[in-house]
PDB file of C-alpha atoms in Angstrom:
ATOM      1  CA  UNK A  16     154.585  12.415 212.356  1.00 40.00           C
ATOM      2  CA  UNK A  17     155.160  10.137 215.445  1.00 43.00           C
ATOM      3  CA  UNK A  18     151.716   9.450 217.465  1.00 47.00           C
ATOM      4  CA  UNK A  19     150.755  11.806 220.556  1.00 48.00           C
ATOM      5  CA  UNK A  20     150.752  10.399 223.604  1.00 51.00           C
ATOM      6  CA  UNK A  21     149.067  12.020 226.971  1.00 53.00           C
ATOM      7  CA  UNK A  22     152.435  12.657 228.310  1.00 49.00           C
ATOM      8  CA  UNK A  23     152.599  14.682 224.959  1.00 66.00           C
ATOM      9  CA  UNK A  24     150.124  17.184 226.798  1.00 83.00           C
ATOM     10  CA  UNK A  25     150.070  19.439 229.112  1.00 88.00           C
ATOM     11  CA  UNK A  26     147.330  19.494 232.131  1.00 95.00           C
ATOM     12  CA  UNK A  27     144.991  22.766 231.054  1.00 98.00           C
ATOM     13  CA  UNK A  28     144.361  25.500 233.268  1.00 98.00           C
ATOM     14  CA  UNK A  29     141.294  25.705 235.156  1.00 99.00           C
ATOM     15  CA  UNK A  30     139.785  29.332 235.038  1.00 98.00           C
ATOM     16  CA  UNK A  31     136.618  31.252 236.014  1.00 99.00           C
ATOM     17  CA  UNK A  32     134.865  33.506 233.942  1.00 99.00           C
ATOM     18  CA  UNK A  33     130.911  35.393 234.444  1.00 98.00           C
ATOM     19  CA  UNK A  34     129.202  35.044 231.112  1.00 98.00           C
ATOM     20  CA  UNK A  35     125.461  36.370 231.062  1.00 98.00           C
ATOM     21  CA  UNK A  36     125.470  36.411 235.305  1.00 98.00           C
ATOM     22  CA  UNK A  37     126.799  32.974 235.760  1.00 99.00           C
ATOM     23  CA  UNK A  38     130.385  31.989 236.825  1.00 99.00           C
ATOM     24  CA  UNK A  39     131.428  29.477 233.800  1.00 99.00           C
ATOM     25  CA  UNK A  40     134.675  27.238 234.619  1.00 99.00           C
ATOM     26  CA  UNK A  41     136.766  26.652 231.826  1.00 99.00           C
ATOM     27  CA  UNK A  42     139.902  24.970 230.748  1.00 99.00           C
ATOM     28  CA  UNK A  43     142.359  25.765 228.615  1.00 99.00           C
ATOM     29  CA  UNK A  44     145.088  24.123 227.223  1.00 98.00           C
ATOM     30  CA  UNK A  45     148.454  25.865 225.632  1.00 98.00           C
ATOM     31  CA  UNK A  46     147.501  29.297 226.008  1.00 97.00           C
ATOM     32  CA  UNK A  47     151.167  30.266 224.725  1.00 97.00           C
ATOM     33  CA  UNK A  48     149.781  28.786 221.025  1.00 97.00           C
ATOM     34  CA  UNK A  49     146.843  31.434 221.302  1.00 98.00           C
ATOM     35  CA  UNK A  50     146.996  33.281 217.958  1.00 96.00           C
ATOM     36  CA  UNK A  51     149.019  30.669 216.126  1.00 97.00           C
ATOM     37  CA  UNK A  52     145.845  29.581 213.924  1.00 97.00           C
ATOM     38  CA  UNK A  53     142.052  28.989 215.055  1.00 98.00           C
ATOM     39  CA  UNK A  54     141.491  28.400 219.202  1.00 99.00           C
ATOM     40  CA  UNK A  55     139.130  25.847 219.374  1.00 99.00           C
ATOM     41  CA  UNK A  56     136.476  25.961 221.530  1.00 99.00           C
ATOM     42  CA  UNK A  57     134.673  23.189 222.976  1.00 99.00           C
ATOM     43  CA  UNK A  58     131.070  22.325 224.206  1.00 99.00           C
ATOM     44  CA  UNK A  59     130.088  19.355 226.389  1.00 99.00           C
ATOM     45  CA  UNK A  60     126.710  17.582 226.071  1.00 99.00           C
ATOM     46  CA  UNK A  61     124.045  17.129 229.161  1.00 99.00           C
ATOM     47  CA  UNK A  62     125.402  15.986 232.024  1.00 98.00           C
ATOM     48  CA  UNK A  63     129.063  15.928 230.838  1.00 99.00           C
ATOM     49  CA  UNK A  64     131.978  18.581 231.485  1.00 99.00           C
ATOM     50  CA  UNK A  65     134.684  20.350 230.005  1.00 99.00           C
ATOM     51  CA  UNK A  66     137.296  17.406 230.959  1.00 99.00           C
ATOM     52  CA  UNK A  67     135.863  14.655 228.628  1.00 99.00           C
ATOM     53  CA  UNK A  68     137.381  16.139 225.893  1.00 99.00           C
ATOM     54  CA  UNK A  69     140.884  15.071 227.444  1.00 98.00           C
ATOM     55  CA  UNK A  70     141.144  12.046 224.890  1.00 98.00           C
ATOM     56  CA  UNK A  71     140.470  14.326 221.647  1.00 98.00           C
ATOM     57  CA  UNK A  72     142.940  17.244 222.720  1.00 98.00           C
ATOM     58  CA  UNK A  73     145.424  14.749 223.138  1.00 97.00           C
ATOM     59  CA  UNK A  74     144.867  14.310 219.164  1.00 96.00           C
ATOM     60  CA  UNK A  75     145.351  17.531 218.929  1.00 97.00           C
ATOM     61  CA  UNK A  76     149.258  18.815 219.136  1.00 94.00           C
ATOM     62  CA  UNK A  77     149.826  22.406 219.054  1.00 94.00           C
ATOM     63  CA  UNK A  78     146.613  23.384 219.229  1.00 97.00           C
ATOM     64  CA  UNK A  79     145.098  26.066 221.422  1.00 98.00           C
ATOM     65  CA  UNK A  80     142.106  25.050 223.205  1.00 99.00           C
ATOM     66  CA  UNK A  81     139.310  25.853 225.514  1.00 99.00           C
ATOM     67  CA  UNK A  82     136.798  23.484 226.890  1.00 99.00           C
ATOM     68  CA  UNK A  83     133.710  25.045 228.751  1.00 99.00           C
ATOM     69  CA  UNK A  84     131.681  24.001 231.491  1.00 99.00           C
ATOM     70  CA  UNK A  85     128.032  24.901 230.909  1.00 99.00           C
ATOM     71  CA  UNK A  86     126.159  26.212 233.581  1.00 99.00           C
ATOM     72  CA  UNK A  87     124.895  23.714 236.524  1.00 99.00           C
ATOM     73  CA  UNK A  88     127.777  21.234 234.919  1.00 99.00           C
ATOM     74  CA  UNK A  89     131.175  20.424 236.162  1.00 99.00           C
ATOM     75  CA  UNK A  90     132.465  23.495 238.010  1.00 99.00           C
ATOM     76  CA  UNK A  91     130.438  26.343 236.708  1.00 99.00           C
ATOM     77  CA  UNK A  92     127.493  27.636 238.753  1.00 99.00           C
ATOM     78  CA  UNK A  93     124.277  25.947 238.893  1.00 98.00           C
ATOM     79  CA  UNK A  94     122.114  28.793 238.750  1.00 98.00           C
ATOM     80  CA  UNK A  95     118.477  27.533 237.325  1.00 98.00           C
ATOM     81  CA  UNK A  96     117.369  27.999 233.573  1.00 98.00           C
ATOM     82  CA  UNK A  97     113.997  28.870 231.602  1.00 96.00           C
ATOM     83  CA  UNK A  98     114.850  27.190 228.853  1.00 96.00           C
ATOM     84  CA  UNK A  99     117.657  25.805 226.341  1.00 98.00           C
ATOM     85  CA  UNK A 100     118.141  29.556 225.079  1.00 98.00           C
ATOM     86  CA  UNK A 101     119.874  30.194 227.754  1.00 98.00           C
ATOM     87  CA  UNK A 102     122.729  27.748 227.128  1.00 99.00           C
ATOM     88  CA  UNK A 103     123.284  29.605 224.161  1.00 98.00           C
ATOM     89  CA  UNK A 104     123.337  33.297 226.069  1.00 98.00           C
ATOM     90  CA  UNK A 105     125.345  31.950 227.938  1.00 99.00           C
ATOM     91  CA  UNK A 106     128.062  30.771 225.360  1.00 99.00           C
ATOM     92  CA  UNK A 107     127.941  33.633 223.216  1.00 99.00           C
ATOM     93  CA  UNK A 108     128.539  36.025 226.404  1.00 99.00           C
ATOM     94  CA  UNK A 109     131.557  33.954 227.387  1.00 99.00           C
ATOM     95  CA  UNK A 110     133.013  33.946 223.381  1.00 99.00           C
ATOM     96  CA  UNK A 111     132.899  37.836 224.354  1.00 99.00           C
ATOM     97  CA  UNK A 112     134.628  37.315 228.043  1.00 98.00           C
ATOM     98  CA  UNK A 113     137.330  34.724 226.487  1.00 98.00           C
ATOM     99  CA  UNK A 114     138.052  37.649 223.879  1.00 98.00           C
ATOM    100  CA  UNK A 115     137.221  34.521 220.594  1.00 99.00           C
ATOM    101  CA  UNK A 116     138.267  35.690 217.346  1.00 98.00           C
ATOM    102  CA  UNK A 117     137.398  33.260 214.499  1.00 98.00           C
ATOM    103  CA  UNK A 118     137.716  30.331 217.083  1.00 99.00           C
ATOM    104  CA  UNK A 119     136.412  26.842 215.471  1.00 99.00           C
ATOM    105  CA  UNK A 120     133.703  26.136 217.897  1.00 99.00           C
ATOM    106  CA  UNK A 121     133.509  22.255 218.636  1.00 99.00           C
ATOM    107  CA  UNK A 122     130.081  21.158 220.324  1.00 99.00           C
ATOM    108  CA  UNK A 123     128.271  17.515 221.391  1.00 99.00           C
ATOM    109  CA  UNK A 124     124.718  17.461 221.841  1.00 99.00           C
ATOM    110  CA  UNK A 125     122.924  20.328 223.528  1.00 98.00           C
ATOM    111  CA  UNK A 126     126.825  21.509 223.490  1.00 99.00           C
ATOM    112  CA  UNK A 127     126.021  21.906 219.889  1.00 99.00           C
ATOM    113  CA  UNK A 128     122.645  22.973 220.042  1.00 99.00           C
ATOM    114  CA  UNK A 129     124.416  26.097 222.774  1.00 99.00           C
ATOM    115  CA  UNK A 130     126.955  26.859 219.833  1.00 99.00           C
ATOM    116  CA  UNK A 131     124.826  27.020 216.517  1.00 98.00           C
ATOM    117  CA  UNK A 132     122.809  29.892 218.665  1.00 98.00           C
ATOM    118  CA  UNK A 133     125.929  31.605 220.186  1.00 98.00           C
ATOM    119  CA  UNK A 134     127.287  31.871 216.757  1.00 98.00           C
ATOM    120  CA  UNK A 135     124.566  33.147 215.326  1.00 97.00           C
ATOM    121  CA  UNK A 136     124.478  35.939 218.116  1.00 97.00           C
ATOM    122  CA  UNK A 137     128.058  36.442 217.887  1.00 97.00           C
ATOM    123  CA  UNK A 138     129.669  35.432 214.091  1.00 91.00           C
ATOM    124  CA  UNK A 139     132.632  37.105 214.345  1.00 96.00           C
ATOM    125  CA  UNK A 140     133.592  35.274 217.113  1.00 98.00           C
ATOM    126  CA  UNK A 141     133.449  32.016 215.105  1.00 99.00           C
ATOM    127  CA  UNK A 142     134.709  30.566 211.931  1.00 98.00           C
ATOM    128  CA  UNK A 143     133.346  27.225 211.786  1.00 98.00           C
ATOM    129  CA  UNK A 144     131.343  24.815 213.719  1.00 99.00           C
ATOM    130  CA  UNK A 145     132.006  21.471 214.327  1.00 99.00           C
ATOM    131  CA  UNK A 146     128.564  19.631 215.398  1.00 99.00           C
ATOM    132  CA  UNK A 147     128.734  16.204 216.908  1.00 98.00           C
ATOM    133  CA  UNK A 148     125.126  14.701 217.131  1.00 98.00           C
ATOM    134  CA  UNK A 149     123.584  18.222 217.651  1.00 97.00           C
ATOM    135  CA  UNK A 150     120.037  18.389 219.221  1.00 97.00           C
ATOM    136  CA  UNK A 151     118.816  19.973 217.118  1.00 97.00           C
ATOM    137  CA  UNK A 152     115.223  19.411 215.377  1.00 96.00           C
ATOM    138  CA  UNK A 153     112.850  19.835 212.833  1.00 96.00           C
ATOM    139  CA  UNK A 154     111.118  23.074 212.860  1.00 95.00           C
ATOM    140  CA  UNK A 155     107.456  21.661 213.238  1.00 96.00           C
ATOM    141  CA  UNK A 156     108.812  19.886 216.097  1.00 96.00           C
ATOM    142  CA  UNK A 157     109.443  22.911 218.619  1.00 95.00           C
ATOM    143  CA  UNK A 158     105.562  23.631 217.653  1.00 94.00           C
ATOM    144  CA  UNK A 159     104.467  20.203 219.633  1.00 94.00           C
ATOM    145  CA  UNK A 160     103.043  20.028 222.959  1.00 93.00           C
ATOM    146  CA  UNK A 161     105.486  20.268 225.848  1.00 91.00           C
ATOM    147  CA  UNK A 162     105.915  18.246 228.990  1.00 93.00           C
ATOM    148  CA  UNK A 163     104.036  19.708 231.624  1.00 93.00           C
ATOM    149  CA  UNK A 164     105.942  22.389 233.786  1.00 90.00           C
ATOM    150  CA  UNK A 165     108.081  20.678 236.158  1.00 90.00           C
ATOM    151  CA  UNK A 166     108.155  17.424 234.937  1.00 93.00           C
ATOM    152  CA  UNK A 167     111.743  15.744 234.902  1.00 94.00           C
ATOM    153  CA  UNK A 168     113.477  13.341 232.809  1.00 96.00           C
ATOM    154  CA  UNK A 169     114.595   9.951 234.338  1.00 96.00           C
ATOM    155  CA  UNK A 170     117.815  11.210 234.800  1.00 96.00           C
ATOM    156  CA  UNK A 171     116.786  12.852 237.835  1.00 98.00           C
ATOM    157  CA  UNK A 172     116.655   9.826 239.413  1.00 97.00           C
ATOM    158  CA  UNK A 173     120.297   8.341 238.501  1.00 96.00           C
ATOM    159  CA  UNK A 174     122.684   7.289 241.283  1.00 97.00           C
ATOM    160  CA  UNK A 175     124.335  10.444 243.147  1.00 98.00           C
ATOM    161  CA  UNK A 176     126.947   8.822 245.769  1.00 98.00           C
ATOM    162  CA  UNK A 177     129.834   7.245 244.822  1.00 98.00           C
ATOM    163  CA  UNK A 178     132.540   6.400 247.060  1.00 98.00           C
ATOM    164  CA  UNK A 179     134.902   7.320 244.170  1.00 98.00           C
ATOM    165  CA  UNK A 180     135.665   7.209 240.590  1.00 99.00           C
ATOM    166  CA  UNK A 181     136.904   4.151 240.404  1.00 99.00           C
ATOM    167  CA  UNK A 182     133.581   2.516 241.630  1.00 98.00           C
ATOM    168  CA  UNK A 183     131.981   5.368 239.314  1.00 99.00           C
ATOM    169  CA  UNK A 184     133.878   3.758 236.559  1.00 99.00           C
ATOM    170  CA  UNK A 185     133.195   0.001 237.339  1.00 98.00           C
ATOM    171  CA  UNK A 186     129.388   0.590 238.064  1.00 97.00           C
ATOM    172  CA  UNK A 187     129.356   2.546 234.296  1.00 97.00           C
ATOM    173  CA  UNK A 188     131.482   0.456 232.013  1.00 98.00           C
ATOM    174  CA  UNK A 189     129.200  -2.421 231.638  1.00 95.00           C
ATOM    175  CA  UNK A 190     126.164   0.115 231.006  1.00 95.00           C
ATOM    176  CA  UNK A 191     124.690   1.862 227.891  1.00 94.00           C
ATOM    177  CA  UNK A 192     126.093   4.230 226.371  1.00 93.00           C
ATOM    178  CA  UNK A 193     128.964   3.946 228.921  1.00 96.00           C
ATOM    179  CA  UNK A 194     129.900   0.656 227.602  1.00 97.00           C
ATOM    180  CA  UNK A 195     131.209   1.959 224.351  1.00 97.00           C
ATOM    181  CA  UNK A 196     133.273   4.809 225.402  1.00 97.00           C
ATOM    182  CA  UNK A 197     136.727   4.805 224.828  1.00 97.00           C
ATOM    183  CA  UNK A 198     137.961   3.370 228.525  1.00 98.00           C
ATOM    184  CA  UNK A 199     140.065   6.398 229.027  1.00 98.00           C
ATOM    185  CA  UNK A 200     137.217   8.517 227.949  1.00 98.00           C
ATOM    186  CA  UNK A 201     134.970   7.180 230.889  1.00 99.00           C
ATOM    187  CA  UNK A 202     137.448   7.187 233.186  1.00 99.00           C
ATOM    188  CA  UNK A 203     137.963  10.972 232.237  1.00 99.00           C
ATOM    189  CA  UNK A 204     134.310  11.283 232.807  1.00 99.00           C
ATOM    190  CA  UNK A 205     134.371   9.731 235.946  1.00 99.00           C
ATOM    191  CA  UNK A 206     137.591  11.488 237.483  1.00 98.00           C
ATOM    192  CA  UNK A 207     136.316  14.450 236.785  1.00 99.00           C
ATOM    193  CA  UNK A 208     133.084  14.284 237.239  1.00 99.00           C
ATOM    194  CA  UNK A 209     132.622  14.333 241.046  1.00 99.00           C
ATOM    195  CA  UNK A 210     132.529  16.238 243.465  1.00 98.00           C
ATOM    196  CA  UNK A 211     132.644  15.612 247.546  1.00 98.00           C
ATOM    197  CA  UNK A 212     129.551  14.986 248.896  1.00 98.00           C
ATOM    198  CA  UNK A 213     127.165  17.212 250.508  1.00 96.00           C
ATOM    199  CA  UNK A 214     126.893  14.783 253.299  1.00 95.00           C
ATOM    200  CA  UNK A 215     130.748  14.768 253.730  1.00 96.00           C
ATOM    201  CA  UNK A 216     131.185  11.145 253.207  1.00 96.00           C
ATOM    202  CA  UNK A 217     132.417   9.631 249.309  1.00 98.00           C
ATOM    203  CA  UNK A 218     131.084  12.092 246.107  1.00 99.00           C
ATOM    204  CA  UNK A 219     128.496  13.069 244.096  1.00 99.00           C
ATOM    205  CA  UNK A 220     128.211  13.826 240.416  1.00 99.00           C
ATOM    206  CA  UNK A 221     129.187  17.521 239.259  1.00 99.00           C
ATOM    207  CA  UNK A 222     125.978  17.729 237.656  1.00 99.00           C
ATOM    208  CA  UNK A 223     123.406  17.297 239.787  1.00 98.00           C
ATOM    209  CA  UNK A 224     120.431  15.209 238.633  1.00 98.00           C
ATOM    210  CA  UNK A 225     117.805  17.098 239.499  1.00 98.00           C
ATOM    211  CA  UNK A 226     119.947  19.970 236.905  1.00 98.00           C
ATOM    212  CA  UNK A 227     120.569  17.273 234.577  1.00 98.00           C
ATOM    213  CA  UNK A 228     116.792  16.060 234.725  1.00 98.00           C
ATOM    214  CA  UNK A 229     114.773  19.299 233.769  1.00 97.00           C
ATOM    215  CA  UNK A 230     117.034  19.941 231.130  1.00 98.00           C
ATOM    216  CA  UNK A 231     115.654  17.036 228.706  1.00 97.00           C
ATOM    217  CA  UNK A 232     112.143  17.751 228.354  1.00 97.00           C
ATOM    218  CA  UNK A 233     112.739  21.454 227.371  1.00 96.00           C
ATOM    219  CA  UNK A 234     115.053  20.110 224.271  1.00 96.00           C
ATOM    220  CA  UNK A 235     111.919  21.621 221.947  1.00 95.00           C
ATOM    221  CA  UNK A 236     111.416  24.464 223.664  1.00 93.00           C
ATOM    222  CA  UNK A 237     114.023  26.852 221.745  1.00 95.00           C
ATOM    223  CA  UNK A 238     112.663  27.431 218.187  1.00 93.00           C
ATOM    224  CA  UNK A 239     115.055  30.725 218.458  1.00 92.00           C
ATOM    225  CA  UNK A 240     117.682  27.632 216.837  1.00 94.00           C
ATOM    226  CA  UNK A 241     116.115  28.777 213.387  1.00 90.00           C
TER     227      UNK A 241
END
């Protein structure tokens, strides 16, 4: 079978959905192949969005897809969060909105960590996960001491004005992990990661920091995983 190429596939659609009071953005790609085997449904990681899965759907010929933009991520709303569980509510309400039957659910990260727990609310809609790095720990962990309320990972702090993605790109592609994506990848990351600035001059990231920053230190918070 002759390699895909990105000319090979379409651009997705971008729709809106509300899933568990939040409007979720999603994409979808092929829609007319809906029903012609497993949709596949795919989860981002912290700080990422639904477009950095560009590189693998290209991979992918034929396939029907969705890739989902987590709450406070990429186009979907930020609306604030008690704790990782909520990733998960939110998932398994949109399965229910997106009308999932047996979909193969494809997560990275707290992607994955969202998944395991929408599955488990809602199996039907699910026939197999696919968990890339999935933050997920040991039960005795989620028993340890928590960072006090309010505190914020470092990336809070991270750069938030960009004058566009190509000086997004160049400032990432010698930095780690950055400098060991795929250069399409990051470029995909970068493209579609911003958003115009508040200020009304150059961009800022689609995930705001402050969002992306009091996400991290609740990653042991959920021991509803189990």
């Amino acid at each position: 079978m002759p390699a895909t190429t990105i000319a090979d596939t379409p651009e997705p659609r971008l729709r809106h959905s509300l899933a568990n009071g939040v409007s979720h953005a999603y994409f979808e790609w092929r829609p007319e192949r809906r029903g012609q085997g497993p949709s596949l449904c795919m989860v981002h990681a912290t700080g990422f969005h639904g477009r950095v899965w560009d590189q693998v759907i290209h991979h992918l010929p034929g396939r029907h897809v969705f890739a989902v933009e987590q709450r406070g991520h990429g186009r979907s709303q930020a609306v604030d969060f008690n704790g990782w569980a909520d990733f998960g509510h939110d998932l398994a309400a949109l399965a229910v909105a997106l009308d999932l039957q047996g979909a193969v659910g494809i997560g990275h990260s707290m992607g994955a960590h969202a998944l395991v727990q929408a599955a488990a609310y809602q199996p039907g809609r699910f026939s197999q996960l696919v968990l890339i790095d999935p933050t997920i720990f040991a039960p005795v962990d989620y028993h340890l001491p928590l960072p006090a309320p309010g505190t914020l990972h470092p990336a809070a702090a991270r750069k938030n004005h960009f004058e566009s993605a190509q000086s997004m790109f160049e400032r990432f592609a010698g930095r780690p992990p950055y400098d060991v994506f795929q250069r399409q990848a990051l470029m995909d990351y970068c493209r579609h990661g911003l958003r115009p600035a508040d200020s009304g001059s150059g961009f800022q990231l689609a995930c705001d920091p402050a969002f992306e920053g009091k996400i991290y230190p609740l990653a042991r918070q959920n021991l509803g995983i189990f």
